[in-house]
Short mmCIF file of C-alpha atoms and ligand atoms in Angstrom, two decimals:
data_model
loop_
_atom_site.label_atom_id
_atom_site.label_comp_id
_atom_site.label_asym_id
_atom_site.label_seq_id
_atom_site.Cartn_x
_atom_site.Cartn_y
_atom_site.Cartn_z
CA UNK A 13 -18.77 51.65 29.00
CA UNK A 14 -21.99 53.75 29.79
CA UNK A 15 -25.10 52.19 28.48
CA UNK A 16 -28.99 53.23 27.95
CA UNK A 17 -30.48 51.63 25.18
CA UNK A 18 -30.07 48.09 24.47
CA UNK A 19 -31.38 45.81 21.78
CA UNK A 20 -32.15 42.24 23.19
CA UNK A 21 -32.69 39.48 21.14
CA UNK A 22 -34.60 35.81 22.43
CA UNK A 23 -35.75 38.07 25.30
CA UNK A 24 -38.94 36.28 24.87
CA UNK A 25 -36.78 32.69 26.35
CA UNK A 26 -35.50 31.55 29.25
CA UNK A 27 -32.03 33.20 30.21
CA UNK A 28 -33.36 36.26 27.88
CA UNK A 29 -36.63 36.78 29.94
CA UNK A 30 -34.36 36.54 33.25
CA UNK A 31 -32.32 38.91 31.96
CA UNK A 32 -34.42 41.46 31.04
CA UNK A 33 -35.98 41.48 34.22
CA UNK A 34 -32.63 41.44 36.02
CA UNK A 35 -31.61 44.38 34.06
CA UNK A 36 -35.01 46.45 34.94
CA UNK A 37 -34.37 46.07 38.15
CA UNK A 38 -30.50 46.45 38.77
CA UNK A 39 -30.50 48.96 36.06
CA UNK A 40 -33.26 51.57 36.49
CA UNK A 41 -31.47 53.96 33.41
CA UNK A 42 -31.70 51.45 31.01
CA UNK A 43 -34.28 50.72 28.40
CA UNK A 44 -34.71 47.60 26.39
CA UNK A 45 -36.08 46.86 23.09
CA UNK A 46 -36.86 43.02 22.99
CA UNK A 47 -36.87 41.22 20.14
CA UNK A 48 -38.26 37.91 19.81
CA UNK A 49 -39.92 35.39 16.67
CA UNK A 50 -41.35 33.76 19.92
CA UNK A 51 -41.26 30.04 18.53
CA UNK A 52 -42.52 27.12 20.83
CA UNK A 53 -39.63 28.53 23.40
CA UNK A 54 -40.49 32.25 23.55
CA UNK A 55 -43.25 33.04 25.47
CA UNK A 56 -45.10 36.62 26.06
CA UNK A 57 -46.60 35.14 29.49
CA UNK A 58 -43.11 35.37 30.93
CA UNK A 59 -42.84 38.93 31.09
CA UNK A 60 -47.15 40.03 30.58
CA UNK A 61 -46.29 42.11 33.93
CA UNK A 62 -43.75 44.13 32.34
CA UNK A 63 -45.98 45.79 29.58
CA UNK A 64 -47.04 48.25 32.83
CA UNK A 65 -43.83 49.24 33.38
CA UNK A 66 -45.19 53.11 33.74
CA UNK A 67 -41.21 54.33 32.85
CA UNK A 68 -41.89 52.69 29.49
CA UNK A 69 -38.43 50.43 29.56
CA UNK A 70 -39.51 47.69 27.74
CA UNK A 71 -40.62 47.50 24.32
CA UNK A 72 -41.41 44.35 22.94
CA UNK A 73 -41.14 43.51 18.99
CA UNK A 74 -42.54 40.36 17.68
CA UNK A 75 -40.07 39.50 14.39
CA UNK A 76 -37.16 37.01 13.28
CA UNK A 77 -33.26 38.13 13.65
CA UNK A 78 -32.89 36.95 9.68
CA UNK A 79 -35.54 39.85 9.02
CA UNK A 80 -32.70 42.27 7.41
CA UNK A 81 -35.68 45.03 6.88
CA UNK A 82 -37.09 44.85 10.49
CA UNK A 83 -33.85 45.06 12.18
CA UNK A 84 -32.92 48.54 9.81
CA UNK A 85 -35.78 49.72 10.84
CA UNK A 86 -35.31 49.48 14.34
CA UNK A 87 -31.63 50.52 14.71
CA UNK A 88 -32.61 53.42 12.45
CA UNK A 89 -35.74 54.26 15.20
CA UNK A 90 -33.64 52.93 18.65
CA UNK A 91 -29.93 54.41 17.58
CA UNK A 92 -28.60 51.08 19.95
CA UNK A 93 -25.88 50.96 21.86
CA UNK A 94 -25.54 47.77 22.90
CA UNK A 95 -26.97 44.44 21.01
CA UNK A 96 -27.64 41.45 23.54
CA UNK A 97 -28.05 38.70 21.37
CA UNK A 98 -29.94 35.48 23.03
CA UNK A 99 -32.46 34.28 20.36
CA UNK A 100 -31.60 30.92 18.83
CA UNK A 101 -32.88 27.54 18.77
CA UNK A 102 -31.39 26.10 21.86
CA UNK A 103 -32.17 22.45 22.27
CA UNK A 104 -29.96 19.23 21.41
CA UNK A 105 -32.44 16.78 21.53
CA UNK A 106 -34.31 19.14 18.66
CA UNK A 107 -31.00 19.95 16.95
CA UNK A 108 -30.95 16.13 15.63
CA UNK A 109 -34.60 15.54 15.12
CA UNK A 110 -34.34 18.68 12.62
CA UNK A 111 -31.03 20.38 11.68
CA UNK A 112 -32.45 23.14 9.42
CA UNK A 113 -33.64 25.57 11.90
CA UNK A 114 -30.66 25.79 14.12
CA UNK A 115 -28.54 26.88 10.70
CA UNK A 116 -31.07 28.98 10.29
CA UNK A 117 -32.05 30.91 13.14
CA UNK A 118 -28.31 30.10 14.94
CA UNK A 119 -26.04 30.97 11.18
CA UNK A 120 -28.13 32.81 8.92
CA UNK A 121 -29.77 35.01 11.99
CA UNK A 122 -26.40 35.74 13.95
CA UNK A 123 -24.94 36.57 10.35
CA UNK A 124 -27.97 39.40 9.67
CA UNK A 125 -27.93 40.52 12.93
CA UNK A 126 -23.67 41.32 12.84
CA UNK A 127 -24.68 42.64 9.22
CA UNK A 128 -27.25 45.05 10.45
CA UNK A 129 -25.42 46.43 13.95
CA UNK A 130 -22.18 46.80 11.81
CA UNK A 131 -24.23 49.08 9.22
CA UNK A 132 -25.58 51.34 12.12
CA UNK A 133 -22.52 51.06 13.99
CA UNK A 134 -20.44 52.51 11.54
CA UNK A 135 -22.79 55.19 10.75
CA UNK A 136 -22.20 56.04 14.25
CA UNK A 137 -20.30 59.24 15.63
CA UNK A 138 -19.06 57.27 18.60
CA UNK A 139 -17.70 54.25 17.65
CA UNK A 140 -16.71 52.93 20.49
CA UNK A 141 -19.69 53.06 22.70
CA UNK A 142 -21.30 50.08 21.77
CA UNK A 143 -20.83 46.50 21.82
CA UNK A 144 -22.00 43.65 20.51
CA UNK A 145 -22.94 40.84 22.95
CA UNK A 146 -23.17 37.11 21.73
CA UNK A 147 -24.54 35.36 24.42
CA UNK A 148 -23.00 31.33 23.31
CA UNK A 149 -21.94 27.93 25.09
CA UNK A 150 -19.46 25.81 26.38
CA UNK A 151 -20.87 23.19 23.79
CA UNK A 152 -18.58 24.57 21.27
CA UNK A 153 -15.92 23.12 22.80
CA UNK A 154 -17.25 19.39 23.17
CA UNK A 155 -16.80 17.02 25.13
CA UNK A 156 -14.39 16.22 28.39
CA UNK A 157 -13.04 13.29 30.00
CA UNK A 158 -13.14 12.79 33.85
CA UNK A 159 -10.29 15.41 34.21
CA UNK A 160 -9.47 19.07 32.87
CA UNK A 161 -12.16 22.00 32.24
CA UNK A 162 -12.90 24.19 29.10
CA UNK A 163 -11.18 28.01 29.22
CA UNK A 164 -11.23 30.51 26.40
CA UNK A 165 -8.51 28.45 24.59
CA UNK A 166 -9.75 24.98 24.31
CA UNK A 167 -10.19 24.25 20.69
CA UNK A 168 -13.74 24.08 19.31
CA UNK A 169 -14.57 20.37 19.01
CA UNK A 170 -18.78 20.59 18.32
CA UNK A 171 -20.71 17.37 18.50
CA UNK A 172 -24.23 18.13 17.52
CA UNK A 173 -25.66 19.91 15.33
CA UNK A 174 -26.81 22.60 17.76
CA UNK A 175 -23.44 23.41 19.28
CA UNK A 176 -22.26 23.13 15.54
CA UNK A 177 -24.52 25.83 14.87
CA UNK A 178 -23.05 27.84 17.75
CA UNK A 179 -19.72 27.94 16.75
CA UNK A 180 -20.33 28.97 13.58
CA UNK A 181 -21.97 31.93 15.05
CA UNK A 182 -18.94 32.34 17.34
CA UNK A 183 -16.90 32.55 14.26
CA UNK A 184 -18.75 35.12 12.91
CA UNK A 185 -18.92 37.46 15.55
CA UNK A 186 -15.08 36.77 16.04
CA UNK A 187 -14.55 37.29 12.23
CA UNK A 188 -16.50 40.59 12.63
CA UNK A 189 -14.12 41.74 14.91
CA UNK A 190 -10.99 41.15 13.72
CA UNK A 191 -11.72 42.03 9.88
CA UNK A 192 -14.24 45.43 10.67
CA UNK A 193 -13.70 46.08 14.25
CA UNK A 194 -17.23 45.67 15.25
CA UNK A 195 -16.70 45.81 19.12
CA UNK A 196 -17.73 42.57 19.88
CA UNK A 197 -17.74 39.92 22.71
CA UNK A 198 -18.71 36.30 23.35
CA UNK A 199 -19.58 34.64 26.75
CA UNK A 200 -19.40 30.83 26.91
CA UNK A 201 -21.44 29.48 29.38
CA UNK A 202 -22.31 26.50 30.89
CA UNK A 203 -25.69 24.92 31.66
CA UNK A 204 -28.13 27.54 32.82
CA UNK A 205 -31.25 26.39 35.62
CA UNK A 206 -33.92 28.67 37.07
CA UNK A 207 -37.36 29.79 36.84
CA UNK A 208 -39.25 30.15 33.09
CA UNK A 209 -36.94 27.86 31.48
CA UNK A 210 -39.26 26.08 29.06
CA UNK A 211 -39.61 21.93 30.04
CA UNK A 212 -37.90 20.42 27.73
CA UNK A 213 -34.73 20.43 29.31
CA UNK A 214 -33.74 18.35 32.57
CA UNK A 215 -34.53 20.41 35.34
CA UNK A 216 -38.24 21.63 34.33
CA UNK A 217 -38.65 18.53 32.80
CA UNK A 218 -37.84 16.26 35.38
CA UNK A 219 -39.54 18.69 38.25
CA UNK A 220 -43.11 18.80 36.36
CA UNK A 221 -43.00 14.83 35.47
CA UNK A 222 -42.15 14.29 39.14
CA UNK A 223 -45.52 16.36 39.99
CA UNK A 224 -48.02 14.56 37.52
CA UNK A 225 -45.90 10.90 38.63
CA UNK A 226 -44.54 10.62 34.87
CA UNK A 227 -41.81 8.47 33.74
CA UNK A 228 -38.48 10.30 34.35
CA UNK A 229 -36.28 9.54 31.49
CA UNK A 230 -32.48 9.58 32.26
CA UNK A 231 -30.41 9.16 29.10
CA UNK A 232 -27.90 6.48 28.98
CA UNK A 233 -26.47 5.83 32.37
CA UNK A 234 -27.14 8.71 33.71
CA UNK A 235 -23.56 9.75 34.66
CA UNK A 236 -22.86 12.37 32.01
CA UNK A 237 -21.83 15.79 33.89
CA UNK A 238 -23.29 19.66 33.66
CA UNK A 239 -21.68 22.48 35.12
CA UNK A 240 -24.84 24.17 36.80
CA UNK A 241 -25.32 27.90 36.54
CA UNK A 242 -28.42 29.68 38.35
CA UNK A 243 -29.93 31.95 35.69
CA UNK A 244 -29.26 35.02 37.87
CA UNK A 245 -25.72 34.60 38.38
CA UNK A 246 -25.36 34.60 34.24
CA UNK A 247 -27.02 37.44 33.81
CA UNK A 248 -24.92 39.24 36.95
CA UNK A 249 -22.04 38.07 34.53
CA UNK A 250 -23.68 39.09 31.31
CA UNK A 251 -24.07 42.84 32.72
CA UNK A 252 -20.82 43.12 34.31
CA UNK A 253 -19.18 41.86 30.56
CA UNK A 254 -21.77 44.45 28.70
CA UNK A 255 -20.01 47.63 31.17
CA UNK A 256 -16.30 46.10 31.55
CA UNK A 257 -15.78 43.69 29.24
CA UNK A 258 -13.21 43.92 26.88
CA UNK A 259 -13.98 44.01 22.50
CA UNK A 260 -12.70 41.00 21.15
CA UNK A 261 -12.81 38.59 23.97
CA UNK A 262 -13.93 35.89 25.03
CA UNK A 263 -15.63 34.80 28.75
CA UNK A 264 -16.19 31.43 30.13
CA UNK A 265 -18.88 31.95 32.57
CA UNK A 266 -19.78 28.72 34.42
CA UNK A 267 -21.38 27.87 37.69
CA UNK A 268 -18.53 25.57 39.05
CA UNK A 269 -21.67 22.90 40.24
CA UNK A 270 -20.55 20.03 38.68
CA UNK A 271 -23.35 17.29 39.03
CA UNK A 272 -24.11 14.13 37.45
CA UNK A 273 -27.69 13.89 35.73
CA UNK A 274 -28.96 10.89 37.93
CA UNK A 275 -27.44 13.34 41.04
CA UNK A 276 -29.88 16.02 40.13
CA UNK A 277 -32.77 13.68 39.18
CA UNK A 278 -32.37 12.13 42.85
CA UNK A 279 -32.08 15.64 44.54
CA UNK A 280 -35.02 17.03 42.52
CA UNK A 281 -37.01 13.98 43.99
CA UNK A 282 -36.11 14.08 47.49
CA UNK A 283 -36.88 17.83 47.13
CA UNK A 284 -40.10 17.65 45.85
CA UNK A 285 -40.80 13.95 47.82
CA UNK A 286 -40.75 16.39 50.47
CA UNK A 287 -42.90 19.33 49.20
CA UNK A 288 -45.59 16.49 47.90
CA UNK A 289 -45.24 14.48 51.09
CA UNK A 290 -44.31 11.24 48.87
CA UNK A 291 -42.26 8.57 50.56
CA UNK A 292 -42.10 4.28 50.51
CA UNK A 293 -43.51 2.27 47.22
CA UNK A 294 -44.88 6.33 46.41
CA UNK A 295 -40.92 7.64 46.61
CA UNK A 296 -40.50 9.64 43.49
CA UNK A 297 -36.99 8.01 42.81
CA UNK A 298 -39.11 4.96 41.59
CA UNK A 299 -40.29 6.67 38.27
CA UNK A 300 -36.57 7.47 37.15
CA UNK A 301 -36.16 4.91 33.70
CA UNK A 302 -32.56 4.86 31.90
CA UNK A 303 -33.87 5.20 28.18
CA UNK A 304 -31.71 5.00 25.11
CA UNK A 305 -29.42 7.60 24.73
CA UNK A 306 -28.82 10.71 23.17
CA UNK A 307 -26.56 10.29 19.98
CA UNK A 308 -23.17 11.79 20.12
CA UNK A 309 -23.92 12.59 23.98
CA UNK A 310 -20.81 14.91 25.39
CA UNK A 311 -19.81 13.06 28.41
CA UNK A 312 -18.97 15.64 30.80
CA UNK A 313 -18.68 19.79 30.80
CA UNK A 314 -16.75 22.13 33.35
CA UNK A 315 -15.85 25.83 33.04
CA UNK A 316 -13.30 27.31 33.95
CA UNK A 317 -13.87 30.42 35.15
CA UNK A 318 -10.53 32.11 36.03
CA UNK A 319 -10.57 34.71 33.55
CA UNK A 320 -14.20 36.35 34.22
CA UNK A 321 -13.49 36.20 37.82
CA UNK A 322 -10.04 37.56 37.60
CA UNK A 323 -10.83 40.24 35.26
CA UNK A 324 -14.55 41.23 36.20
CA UNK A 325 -14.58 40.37 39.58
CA UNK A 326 -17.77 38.03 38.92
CA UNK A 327 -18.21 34.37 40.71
CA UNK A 328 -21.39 32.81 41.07
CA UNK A 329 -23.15 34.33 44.03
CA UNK A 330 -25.88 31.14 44.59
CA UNK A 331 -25.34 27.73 45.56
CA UNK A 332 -26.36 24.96 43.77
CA UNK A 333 -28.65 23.19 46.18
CA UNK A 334 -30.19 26.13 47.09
CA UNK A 335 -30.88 27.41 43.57
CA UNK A 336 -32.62 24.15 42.71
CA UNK A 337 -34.69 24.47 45.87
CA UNK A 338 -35.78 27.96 44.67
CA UNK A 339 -36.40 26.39 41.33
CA UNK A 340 -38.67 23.80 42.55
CA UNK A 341 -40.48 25.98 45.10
CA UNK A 342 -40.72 28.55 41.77
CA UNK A 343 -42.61 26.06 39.30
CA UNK A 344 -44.99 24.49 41.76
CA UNK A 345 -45.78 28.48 42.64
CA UNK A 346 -46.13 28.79 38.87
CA UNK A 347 -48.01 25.87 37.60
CA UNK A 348 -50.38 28.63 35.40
CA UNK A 349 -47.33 29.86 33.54
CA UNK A 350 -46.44 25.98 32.78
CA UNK A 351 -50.07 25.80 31.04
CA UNK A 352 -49.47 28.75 29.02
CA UNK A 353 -46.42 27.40 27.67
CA UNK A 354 -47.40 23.80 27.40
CA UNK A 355 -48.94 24.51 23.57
CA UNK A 356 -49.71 21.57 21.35
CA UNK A 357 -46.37 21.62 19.95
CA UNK A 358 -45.06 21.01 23.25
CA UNK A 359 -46.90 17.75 23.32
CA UNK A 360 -46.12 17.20 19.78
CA UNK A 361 -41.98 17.32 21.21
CA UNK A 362 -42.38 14.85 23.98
CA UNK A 363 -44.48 12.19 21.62
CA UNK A 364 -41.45 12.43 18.56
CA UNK A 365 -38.30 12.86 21.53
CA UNK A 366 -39.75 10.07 23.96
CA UNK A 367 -42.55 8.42 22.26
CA UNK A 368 -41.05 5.76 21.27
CA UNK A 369 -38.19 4.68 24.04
P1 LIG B 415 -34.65 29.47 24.67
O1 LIG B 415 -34.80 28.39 23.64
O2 LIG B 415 -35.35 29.35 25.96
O3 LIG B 415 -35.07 30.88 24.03
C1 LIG B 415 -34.73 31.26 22.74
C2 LIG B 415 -35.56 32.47 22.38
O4 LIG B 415 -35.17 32.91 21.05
C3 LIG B 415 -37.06 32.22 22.33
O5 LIG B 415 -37.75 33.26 22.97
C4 LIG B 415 -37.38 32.19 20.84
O6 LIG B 415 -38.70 32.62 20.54
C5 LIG B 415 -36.35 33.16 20.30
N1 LIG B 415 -36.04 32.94 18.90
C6 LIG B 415 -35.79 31.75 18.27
N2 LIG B 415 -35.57 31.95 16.97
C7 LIG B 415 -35.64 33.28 16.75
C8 LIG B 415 -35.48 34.11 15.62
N3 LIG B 415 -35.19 33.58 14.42
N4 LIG B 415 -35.61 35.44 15.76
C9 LIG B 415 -35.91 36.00 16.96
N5 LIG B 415 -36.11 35.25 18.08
C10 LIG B 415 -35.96 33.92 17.98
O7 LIG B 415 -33.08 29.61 24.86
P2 LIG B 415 -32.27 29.95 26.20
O8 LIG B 415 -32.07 28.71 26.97
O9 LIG B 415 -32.85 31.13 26.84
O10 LIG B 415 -30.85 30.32 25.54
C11 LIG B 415 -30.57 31.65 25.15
C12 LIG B 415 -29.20 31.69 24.49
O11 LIG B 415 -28.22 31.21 25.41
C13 LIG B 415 -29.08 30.80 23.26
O12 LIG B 415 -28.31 31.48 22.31
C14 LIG B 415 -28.37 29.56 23.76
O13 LIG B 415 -27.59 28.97 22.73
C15 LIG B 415 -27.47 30.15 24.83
N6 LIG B 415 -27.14 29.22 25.92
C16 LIG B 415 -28.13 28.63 26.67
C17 LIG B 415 -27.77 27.81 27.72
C18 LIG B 415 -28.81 27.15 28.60
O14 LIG B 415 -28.43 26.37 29.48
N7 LIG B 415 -30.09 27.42 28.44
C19 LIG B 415 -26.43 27.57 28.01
C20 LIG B 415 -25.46 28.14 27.19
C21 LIG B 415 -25.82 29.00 26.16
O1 LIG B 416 -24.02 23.45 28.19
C1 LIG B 416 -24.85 24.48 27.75
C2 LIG B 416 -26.05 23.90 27.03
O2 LIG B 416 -26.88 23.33 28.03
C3 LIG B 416 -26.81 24.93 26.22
O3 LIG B 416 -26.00 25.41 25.19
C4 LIG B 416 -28.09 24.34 25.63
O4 LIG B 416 -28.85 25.36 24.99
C5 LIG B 416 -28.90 23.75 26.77
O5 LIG B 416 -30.04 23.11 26.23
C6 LIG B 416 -28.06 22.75 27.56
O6 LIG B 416 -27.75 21.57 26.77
P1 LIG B 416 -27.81 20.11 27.39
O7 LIG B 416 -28.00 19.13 26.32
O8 LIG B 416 -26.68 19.89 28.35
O9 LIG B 416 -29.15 20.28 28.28
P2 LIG B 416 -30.42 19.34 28.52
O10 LIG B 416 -31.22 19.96 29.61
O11 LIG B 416 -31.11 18.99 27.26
O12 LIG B 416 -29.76 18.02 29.09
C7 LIG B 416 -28.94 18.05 30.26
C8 LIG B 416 -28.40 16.64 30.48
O13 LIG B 416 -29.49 15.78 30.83
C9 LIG B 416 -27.78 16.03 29.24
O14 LIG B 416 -26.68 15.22 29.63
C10 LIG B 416 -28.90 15.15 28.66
C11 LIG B 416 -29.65 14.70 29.91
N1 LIG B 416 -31.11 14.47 29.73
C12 LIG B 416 -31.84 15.46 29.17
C13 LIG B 416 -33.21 15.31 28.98
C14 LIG B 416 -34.04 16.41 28.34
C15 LIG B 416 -31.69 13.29 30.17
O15 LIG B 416 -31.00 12.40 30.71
N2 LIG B 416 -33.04 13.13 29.98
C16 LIG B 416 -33.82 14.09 29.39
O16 LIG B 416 -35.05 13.86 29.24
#
């Protein structure tokens, strides 16, 4: 389906600021209205560049998805055709400290948000040019055992509260399809890496306590599994499921990069050992501590990816090694954007999530 104006929500976040910046530059016809609450994860330094965009592509709105009013307002202004929704709150470790907001911002919000595009939508002379993207995650479907990977039919088995959150949202959107016929999708994907992905999560965690020789904190034994996705190759996926994709279904989109966590804490070490010129009793490796672990930790994730590839053509163009390498190489380039995002509440997070273990 042909595309111009798209309403992206989170685009203030990780994957959300990589995607808007994917889409400027793969898609020079497109224009994007960003809207973002920017919380503790959404940051305007990620994309401070953009605002000279001299074609005027990217207009940024600071305001909450629950915000009925707001979002009337701007369909009424934008006339969307295409609603990429990112924004939630995104992190486990939060999701138990403090339920509240992930109903909030990942129920209530996703609820206002179908409410509002299937208003406008049905107001609209050509129904079906738009769609409705849901941008969710393989966390709905729990957890595996050593064998067997999630596809679009494995049941939805949640184990924290965040992913609980999630597929509630999934529900909805699903719900909103089959009872109005809002043309809507969902992508489930698997964990996302790259560059401006706030550290609290392993990766940008573990690289920036590596730099300042921190404690590295590896939950439980260390031998849970991610399926690793480079940021890029999602949003490759997420465009190619905005123009092909089908209403009404569902894509696993995972990075087939299966990697224990004490894997990736080694390889970020050697990589950065290397960059920092670090070896013997100053070897990185020697800062890694197994702490208590997470409660209701899913043991292992893996997508499978058979449908988007089959159906979209789409497979993950980067490998994981090299991806992390271009991670690395990106936060030590970009130690100024980790102060501007390193607020007080930041240290606020790492004092309540590690304070004490
Ligand atoms: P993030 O936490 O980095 O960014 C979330 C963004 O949403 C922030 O900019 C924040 O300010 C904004 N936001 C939060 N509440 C809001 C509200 N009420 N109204 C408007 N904006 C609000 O998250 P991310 O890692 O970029 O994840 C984006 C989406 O992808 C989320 O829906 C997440 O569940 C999903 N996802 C992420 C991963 C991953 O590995 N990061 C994997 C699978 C799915
Ligand atoms: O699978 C997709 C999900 O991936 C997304 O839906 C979430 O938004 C995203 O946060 C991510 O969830 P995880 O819990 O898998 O990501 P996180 O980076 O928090 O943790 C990755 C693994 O590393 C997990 O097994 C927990 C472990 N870990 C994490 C941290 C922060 C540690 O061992 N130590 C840590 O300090």
């Amino acid at each position: 389906m042909s595309i111009s104006n798209l309403l992206v929500t989170g685009g203030a976040g990780f994957i959300g600021t990589n995607f808007v910046r994917h889409v400027l530059r793969k898609r020079p016809n497109w224009r994007i209205v960003n809207l973002d609450a920017l919380t503790y994860a959404g940051n305007l330094a990620s994309f401070q560049d953009l605002a000279r965009d001299p074609a005027a592509r990217h207009r940024f709105v600071h305001g909450a998805i629950q915000d009925s009013a707001l979002l009337d307002q701007l369909f009424t202004e934008e006339a969307f055709d295409a609603v990429v929704h990112f924004a939630a709150e995104s992190h486990v470790d939060r999701s138990i400290f403090g339920p509240e907001a992930f109903v909030d911002t990942n129920i209530v919000g996703t609820f206002r948000l179908l409410e509002a595009s299937l208003k406008h939508w049905q107001k609209s002379h050509k129904p079906m040019d738009f769609r409705f993207l849901h941008i969710s995650t393989d966390e709905v479907y729990g957890s595996l055992g050593p064998a067997g990977h999630f596809t679009e039919q494995s049941p939805y088995d949640p184990s924290s509260p965040y992913s609980a959150s999630k597929a509630a949202s999934d529900h909805f959107v699903r719900a909103y399809f089959r009872t109005y016929g809002l043309p809507a999708i969902i992508t489930n994907c698997s964990n996302n890496f790259g560059p401006y992905q706030f550290p609290e999560k392993l990766i940008p965690l573990m690289i920036l306590n590596i730099m300042e020789e921190k404690v590295l904190p590896v939950y439980g034994d260390g031998k849970h599994v991610r399926d690793w996705l480079y940021v890029i190759d999602h949003c490759d996926g997420l465009v190619r499921v905005l123009e092909e994709g089908r209403p009404g279904e569902t894509y696993n989109i995972g990075g087939g990069a299966e990697r224990q966590n004490i894997d990736v804490v080694h390889l970020l070490c050697l990589l950065l050992d290397v960059r920092l010129e670090r070896s013997g009793r100053k070897a990185s490796r020697n800062l890694i501590q197994f702490v208590t672990d997470r409660p209701g930790h899913d043991r292992r994730y893996a997508i499978d990816a058979t449908k988007i590839k089959g159906e979209l053509g789409w497979s993950p163009a980067h490998k994981f090694e090299e991806a992390l390498e271009a991670t690395v190489d990106w936060y030590l380039a970009n130690m100024d954007w980790v102060e501007m995002v390193r607020s007080g509440e930041y240290r606020k997070w790492i004092e309540i999530n590690y304070g004490d273990r």
